XYZ file of C-alpha atoms in Angstrom:
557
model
C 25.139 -12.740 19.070
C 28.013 -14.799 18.048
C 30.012 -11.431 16.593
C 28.978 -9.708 19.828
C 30.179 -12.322 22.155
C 34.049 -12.095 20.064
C 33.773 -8.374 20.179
C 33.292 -8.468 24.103
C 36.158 -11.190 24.469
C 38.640 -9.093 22.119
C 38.008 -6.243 24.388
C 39.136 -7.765 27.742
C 41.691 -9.781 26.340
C 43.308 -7.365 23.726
C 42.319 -4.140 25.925
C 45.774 -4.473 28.754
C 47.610 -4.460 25.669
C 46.361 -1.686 23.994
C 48.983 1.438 24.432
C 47.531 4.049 27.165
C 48.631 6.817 25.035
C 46.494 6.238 21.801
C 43.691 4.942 24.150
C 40.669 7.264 22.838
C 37.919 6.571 25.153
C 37.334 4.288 28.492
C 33.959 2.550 29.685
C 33.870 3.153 33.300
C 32.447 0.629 35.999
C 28.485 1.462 35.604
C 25.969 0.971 38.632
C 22.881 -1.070 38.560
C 21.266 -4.463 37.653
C 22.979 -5.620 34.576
C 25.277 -3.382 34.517
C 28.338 -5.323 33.610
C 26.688 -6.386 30.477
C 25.321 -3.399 29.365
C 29.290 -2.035 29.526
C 30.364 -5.283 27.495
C 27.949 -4.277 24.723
C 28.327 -0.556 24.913
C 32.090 -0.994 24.554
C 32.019 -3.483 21.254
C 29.446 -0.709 20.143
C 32.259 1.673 20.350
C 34.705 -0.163 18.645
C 32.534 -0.845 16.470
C 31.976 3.085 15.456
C 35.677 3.032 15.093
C 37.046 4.223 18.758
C 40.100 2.454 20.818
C 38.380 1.471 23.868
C 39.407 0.440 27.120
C 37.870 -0.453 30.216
C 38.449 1.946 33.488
C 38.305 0.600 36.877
C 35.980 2.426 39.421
C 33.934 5.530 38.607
C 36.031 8.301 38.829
C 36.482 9.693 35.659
C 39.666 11.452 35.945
C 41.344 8.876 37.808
C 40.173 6.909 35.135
C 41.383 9.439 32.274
C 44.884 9.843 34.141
C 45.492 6.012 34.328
C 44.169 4.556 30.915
C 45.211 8.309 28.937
C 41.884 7.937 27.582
C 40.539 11.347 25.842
C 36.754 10.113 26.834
C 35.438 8.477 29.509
C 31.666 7.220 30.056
C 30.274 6.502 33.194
C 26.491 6.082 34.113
C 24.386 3.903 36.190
C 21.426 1.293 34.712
C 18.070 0.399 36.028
C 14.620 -1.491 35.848
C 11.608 0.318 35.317
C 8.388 -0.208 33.899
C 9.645 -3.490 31.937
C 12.462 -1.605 30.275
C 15.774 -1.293 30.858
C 17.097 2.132 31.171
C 20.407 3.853 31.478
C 21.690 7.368 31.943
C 25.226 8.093 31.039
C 27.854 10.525 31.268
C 30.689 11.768 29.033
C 33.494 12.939 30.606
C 36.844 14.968 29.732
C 40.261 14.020 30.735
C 39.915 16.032 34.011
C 36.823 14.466 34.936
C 34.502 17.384 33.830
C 31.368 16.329 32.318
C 31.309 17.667 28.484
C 27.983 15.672 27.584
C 25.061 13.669 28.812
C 22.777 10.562 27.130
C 19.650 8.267 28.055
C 18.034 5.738 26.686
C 15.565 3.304 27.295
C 14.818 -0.650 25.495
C 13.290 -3.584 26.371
C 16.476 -5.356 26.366
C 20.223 -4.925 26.950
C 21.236 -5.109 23.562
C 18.634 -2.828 22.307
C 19.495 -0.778 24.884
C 23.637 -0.466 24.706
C 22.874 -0.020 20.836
C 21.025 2.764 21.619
C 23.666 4.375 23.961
C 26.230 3.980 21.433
C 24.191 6.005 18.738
C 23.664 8.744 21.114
C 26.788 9.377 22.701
C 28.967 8.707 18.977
C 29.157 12.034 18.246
C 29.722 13.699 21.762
C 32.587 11.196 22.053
C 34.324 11.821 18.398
C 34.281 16.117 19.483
C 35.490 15.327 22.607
C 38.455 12.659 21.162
C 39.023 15.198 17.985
C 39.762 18.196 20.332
C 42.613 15.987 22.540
C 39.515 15.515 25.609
C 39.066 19.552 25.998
C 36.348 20.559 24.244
C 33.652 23.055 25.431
C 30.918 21.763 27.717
C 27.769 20.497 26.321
C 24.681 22.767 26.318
C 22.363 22.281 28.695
C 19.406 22.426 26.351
C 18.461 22.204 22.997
C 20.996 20.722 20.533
C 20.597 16.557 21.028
C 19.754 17.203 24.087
C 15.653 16.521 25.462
C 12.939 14.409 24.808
C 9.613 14.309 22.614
C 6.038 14.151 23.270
C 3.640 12.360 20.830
C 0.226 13.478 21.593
C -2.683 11.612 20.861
C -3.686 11.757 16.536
C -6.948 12.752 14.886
C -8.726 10.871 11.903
C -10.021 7.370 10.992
C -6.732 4.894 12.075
C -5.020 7.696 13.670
C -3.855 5.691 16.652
C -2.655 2.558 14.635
C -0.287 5.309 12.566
C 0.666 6.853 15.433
C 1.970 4.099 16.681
C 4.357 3.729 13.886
C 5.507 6.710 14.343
C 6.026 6.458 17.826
C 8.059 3.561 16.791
C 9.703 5.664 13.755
C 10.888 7.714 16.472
C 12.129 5.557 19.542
C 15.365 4.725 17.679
C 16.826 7.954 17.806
C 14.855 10.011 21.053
C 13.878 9.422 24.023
C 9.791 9.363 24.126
C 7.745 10.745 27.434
C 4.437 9.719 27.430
C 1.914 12.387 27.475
C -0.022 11.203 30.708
C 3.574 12.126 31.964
C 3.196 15.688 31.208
C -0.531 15.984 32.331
C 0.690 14.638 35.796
C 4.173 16.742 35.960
C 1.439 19.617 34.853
C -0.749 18.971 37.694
C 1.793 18.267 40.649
C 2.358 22.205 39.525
C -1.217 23.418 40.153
C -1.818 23.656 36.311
C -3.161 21.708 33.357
C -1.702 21.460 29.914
C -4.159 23.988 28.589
C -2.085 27.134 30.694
C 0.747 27.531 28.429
C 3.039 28.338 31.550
C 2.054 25.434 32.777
C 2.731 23.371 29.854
C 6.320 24.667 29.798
C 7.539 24.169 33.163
C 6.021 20.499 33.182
C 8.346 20.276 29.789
C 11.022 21.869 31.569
C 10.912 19.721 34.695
C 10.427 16.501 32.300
C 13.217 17.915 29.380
C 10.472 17.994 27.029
C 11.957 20.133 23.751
C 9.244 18.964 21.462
C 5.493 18.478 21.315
C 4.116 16.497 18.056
C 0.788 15.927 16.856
C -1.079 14.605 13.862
C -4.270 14.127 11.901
C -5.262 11.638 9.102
C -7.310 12.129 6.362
C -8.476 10.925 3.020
C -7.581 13.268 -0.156
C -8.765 11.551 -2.965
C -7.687 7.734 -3.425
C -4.888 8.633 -1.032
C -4.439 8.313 3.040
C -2.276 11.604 4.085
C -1.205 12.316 7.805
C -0.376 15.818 8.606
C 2.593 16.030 11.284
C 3.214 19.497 13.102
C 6.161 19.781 15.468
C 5.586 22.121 18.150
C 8.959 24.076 19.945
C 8.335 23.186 23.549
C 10.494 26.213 24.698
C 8.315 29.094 22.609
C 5.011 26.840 21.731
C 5.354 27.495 18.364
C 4.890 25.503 15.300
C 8.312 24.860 13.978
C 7.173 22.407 11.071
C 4.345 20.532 9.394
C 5.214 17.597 7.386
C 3.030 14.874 5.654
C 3.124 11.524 4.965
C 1.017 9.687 2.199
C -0.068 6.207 1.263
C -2.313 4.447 -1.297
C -3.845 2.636 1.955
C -4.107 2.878 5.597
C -1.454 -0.104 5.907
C 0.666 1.870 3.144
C 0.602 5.269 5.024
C 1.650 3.210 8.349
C 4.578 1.882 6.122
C 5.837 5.373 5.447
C 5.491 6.501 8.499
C 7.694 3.763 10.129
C 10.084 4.109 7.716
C 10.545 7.721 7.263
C 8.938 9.287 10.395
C 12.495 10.077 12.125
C 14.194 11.196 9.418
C 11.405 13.435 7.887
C 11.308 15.353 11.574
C 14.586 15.194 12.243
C 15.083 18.735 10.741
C 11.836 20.103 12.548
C 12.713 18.680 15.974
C 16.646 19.976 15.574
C 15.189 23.515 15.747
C 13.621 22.594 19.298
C 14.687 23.137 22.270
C 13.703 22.320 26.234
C 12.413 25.450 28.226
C 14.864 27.471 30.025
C 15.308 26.476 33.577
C 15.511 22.415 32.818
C 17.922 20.259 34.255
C 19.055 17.080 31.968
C 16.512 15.008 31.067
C 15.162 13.419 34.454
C 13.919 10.015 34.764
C 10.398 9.984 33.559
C 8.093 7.063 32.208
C 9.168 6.501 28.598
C 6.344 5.828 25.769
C 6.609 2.466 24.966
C 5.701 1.640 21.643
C 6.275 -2.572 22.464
C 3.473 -3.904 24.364
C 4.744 -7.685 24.374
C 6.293 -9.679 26.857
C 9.789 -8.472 29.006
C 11.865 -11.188 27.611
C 15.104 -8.720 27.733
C 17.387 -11.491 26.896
C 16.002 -12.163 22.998
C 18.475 -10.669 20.725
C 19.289 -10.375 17.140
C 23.154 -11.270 15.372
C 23.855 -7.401 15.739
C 23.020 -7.278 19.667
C 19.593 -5.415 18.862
C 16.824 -6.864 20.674
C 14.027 -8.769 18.222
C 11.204 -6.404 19.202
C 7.532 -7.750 17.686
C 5.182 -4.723 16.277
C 2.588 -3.041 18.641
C -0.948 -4.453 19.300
C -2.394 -2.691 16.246
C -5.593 -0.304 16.982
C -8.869 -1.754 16.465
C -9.542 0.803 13.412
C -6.690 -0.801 11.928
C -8.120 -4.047 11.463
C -10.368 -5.317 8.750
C -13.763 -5.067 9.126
C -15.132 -7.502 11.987
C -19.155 -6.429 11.243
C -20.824 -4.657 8.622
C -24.482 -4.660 9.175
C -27.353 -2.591 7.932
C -30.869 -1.889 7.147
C -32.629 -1.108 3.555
C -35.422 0.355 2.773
C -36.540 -1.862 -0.603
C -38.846 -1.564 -3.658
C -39.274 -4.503 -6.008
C -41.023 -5.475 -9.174
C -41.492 -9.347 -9.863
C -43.140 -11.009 -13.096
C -43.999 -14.581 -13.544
C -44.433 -15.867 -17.232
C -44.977 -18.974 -18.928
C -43.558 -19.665 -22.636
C -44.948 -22.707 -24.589
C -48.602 -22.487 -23.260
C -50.286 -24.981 -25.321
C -54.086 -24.413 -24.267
C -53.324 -20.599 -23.466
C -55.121 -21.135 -20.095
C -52.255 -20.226 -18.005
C -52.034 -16.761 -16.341
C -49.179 -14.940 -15.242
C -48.396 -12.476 -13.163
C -47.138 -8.818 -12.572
C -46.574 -6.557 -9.166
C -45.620 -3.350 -10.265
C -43.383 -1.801 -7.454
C -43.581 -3.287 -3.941
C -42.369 -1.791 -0.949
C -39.744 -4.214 1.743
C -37.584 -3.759 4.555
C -34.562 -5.808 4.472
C -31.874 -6.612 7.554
C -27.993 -7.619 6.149
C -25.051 -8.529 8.334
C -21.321 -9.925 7.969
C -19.265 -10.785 11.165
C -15.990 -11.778 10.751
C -14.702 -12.962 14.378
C -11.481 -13.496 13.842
C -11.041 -9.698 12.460
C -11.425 -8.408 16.112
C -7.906 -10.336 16.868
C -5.917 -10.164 13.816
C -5.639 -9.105 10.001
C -4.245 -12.723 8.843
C -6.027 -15.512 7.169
C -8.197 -15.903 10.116
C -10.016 -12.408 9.736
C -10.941 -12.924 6.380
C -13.392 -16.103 7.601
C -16.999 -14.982 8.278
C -20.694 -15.635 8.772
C -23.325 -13.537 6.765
C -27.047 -13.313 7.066
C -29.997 -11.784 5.607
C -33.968 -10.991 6.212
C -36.171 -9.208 3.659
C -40.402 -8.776 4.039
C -42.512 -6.967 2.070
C -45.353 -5.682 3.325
C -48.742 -3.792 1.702
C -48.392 -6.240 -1.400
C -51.706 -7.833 -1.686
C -52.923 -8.609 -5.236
C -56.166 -7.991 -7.443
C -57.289 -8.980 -10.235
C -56.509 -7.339 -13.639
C -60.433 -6.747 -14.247
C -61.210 -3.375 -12.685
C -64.669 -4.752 -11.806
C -63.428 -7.351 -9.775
C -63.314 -6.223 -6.531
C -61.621 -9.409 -4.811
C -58.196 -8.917 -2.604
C -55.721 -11.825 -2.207
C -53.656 -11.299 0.632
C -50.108 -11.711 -0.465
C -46.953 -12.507 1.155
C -43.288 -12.326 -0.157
C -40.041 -12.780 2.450
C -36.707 -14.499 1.988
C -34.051 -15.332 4.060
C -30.590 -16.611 4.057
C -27.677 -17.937 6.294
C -24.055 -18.879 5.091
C -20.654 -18.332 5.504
C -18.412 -16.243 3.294
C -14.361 -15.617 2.574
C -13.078 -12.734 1.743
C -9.761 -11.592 -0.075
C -8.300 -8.363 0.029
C -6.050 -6.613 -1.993
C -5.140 -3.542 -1.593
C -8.262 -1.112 -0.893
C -10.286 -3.680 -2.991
C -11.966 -6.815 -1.423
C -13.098 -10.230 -3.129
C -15.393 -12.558 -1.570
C -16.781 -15.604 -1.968
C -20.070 -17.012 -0.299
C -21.854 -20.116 0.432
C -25.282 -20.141 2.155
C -28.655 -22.035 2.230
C -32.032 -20.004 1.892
C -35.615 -20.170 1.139
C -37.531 -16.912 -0.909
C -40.979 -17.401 -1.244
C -43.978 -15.640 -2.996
C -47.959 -16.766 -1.406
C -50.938 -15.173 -3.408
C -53.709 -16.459 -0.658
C -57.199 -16.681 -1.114
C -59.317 -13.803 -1.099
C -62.104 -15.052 1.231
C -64.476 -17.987 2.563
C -65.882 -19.410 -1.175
C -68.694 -17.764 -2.575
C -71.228 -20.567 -4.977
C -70.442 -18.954 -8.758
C -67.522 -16.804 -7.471
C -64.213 -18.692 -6.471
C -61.769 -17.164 -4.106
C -58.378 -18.590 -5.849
C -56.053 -16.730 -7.477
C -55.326 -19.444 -10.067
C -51.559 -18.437 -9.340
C -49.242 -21.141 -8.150
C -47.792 -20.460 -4.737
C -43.786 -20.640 -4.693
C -41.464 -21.351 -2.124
C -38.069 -21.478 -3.705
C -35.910 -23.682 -1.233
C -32.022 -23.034 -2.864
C -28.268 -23.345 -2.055
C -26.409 -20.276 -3.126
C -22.795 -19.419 -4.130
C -22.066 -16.605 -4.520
C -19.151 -13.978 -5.658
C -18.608 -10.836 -5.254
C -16.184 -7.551 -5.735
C -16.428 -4.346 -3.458
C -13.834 -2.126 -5.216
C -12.390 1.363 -4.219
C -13.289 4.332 -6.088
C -12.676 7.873 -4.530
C -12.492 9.433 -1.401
C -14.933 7.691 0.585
C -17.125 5.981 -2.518
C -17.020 2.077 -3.374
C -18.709 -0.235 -5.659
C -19.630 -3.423 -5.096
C -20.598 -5.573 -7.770
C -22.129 -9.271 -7.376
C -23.492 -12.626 -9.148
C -24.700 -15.688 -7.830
C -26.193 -19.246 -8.743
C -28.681 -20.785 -6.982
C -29.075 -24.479 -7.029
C -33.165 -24.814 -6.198
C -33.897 -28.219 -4.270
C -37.955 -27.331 -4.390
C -40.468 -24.429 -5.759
C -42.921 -25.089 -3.583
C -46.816 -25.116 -4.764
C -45.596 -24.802 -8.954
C -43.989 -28.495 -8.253
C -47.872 -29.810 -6.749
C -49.672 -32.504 -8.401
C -52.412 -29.982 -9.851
C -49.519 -27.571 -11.444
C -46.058 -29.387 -12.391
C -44.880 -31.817 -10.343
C -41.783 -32.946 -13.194
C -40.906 -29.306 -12.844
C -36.850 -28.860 -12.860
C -35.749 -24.920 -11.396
C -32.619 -23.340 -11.079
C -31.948 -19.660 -10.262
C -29.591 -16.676 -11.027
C -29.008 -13.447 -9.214
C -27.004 -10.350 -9.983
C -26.126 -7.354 -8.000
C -24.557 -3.688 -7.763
C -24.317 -1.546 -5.128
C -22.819 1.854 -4.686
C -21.881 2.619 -0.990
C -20.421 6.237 0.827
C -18.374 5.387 3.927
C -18.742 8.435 6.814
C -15.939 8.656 9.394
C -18.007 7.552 11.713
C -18.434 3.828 10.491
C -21.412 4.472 8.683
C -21.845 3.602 5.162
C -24.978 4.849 2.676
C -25.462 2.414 0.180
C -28.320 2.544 -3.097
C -28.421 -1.016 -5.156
C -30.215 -2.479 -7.633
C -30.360 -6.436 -7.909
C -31.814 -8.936 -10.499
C -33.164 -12.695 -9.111
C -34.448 -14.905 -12.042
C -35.745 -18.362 -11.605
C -36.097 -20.429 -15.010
C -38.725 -23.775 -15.194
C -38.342 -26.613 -17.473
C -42.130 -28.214 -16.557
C -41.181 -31.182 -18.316
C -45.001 -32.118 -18.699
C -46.952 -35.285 -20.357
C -49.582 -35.651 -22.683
C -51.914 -36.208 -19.636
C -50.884 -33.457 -17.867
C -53.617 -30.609 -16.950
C -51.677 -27.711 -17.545
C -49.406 -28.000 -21.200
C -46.198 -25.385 -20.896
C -42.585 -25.404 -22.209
C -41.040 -23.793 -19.770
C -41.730 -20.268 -17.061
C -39.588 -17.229 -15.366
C -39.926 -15.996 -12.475
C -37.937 -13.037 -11.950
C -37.495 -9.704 -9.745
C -36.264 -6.264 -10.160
C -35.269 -4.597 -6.860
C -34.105 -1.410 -5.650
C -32.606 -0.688 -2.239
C -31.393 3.005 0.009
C -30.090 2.346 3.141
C -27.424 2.208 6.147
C -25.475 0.577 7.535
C -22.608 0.400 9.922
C -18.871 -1.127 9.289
C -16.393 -1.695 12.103
């Protein structure tokens, strides 16, 4: 601001001194709100670029020319609209004629007279180099005419488009494609009837129509860019763009989207027919606040990035359902008297319900989005036991469920993701009785019931593989505060439990937000029974643990 401000100054106090006949170009009085400032900035722009400037009174150009002996002289008018400032200017020769034309549009002055400067450098340094007589600027093609960034295909596309949009706003002027539709329309005609589509670009100065997809190819994010000539609807160009992640291809794009077209969109030019570039909404890739009056040490305006699309967010939820199958064996080691049985369920079938929600992922991608709740369900159903004796026809209804609440943070790097959990939960396995007792048959199962009551922290790695396939690999301790029926007075009541778990899961994300995952997991319980001489039952120690399989959905947004 500060170098701006002594630019401005030098200009109106140095400028009456400045000898008419080496005077290269003049800043005319512009029209419009602002105005005086935006000529301030645009001059120190100028002299900036390397031109003698001087100011012209009025805003007739060779009047101007003829009393400054300026080469160049810029005239134009400035205006509100839409929460941008906007500006159309003028380049004129030393008899008035007009040699070139320029718009822009920014949120702010500064922004805004930078822009004008860029555009209008090289119109001014032909005009100055040829003594203020050079041949009059084409109506189309050239610099002249705008761009239209239709809408992108692909998972993200709309958060990369926006970077390119932004990529882009520096150097052209951007007409938003609703724009088109409507000039389309106001014609009888939709932009499906080519001749339609080119007089709405003529009427609007459209030279260019550019449009994109996103896609995976391998461990890589690509977006394919074609430019389209709005004159003959042909395809002038396709380039692409590629990043190791969707924030990495969004990087590229910002940084090399302009100058990676800027070949493509010089063959371009607007349809025969077009005047300049008329007034038309401009995209605006800035959806913030109108604070015009924020700007940078170089008179640029300090612009914050776009509202990101939701698809470029972390994921907020990630919930599914699992079809499960699980094996579970409870053995004793130490068994003094040899009285105590254990037990084996080969496979059993379960249905299991998962979810993650991390709120603060539908708002932003900082710390905050990383903070979430998770919860789980699991029942098994058509598990009830029998007896090993194949002439013992009792059934023992059987019940095995477990559920857990807790909250988890999770780290990302890259494609990869770290988490960390803490949650509370109870898993329990009931082998009832098998019916009303029977005198000389009993209806127990002689199986302690458990009800494992535990606090869990957990870890865990989803990693990145290919193309759409992760792996997610995790390992947990689970502090038990009470087993349930194994800790009653008739079993173990010293009993001391604790409780490990280890898991792997290999998932396929769809484009849609749907992810197919197949995982195996391991829960072990370990007993120390800690027992007395007096006890009824004599055993070292026991393990309970379960094998488990799982094929499911789920969805991830």
């Amino acid at each position: 601001m500060k170098r701006l401000l002594l630019l401005a100054l030098s200009w109106f106090l140095l400028a009456p001194l400045t000898d008419v006949a080496e005077a290269q170009v003049a800043v005319a009085e512009l029209s419009g709100a602002r105005a005086d400032s935006v000529r301030q900035r645009l001059a120190a722009r100028l002299q900036s670029a390397g031109f003698e400037v001087v100011p012209g009174d009025g805003d007739d150009a060779a009047s101007i020319a003829s009393a400054t002996g300026a080469r160049a002289v810029v005239t134009g008018r400035v205006r509100r609209r839409g929460g941008r400032w906007r500006a159309d200017l003028q380049i004129h020769d030393a008899s008035g004629e007009v040699r070139a034309e320029a718009s822009a549009s920014h949120r702010g002055i500064g922004g805004l007279a930078a822009q004008l400067a860029r555009r209008i450098e090289d119109d001014v340094r032909e005009l100055v180099s040829s003594g203020g007589s050079a041949a009059p600027a084409a109506s189309s093609g050239g610099g002249a005419g705008s761009l239209v960034v239709g809408d992108f295909d692909g998972r993200g596309a709309a958060r990369i488009r926006n970077q390119l949009v932004r990529s882009l706003a520096g150097d052209y002027e951007l007409v938003a494609r609703d724009d088109l539709a409507a000039q389309a329309a106001r014609s009888g005609g939709d932009l499906g009837d080519p001749q339609a589509l080119r007089e709405a670009a003529a009427a609007l100065g459209v030279r260019a129509f550019i449009d994109g997809t996103v896609s995976r190819s391998g461990r890589r994010w690509v977006l394919r860019v074609s430019v389209t000539d709005a004159a003959t609807n042909n395809q002038i160009s396709r380039e692409t763009f590629r990043g190791s992640s969707s924030g990495g291809l969004a990087r590229s794009v910002r940084s090399q989207g302009a100058r990676k077209l800027a070949d493509a969109i010089a063959q371009t030019s607007v349809p025969e027919g077009s005047a300049a570039a008329a007034p038309v909404d401009i995209e605006d890739p800035d959806d913030g606040d109108d604070d015009d009056d924020v700007v940078d040490d170089d008179g640029d305006d300090d612009i914050p990035d776009p509202p990101r699309d939701r698809s470029g967010f972390p994921v907020a939820i990630d919930i599914g359902v699992y079809g499960r199958v699980f094996h579970r064996e409870l053995s004793y080691n130490d068994d003094l008297y040899g009285l105590l049985r254990g037990y084996t369920l080969q496979l059993g079938p379960a249905i299991e319900l998962a979810g993650r929600w991390y709120p603060g992922a539908h708002f932003t991608d900082g710390f905050g989005a990383h903070i979430g709740i998770e919860a789980s369900y699991e029942r098994a159903f058509g598990i009830d036991s029998v007896p090993a004796d194949p002439d013992d026809d009792r059934v023992f209804p059987t019940r095995s469920q477990e559920w857990l609440v807790g909250l988890r943070g999770r780290f990302p790097y890259e494609r990869h993701y770290f988490s960390l959990g803490l949650g509370y939960g109870s898993h329990l396995f009931v082998i009832e009785p098998s019916g009303p007792a029977v005198a000389g048959r009993g209806n127990l199962p002689e199986i302690p019931r458990t009800e494992y009551d535990f606090l869990r922290i957990h870890a865990e790695a989803m990693l990145a593989v290919a193309g759409g396939f992760h792996v997610t690999v995790g390992g947990g301790y689970r502090v038990v505060f009470s087993a349930g029926g194994i800790e009653d007075e008739v079993w173990f009541p010293d009993a001391s439990v604790g409780g490990v778990e280890a898991d792997i899961v290999l998932g396929y994300q769809l484009d849609n937000g749907l992810v197919i995952r197949l995982g195996f997991d391991w829960r072990r319980y370990f007993y120390s029974m800690n027992v007395g001489l007096t006890s009824p039952w004599i055993a070292g120690g026991a393990l309970d643990q379960y094998l488990g399989g799982s094929l499911g959905i789920a969805y991830r947004h």
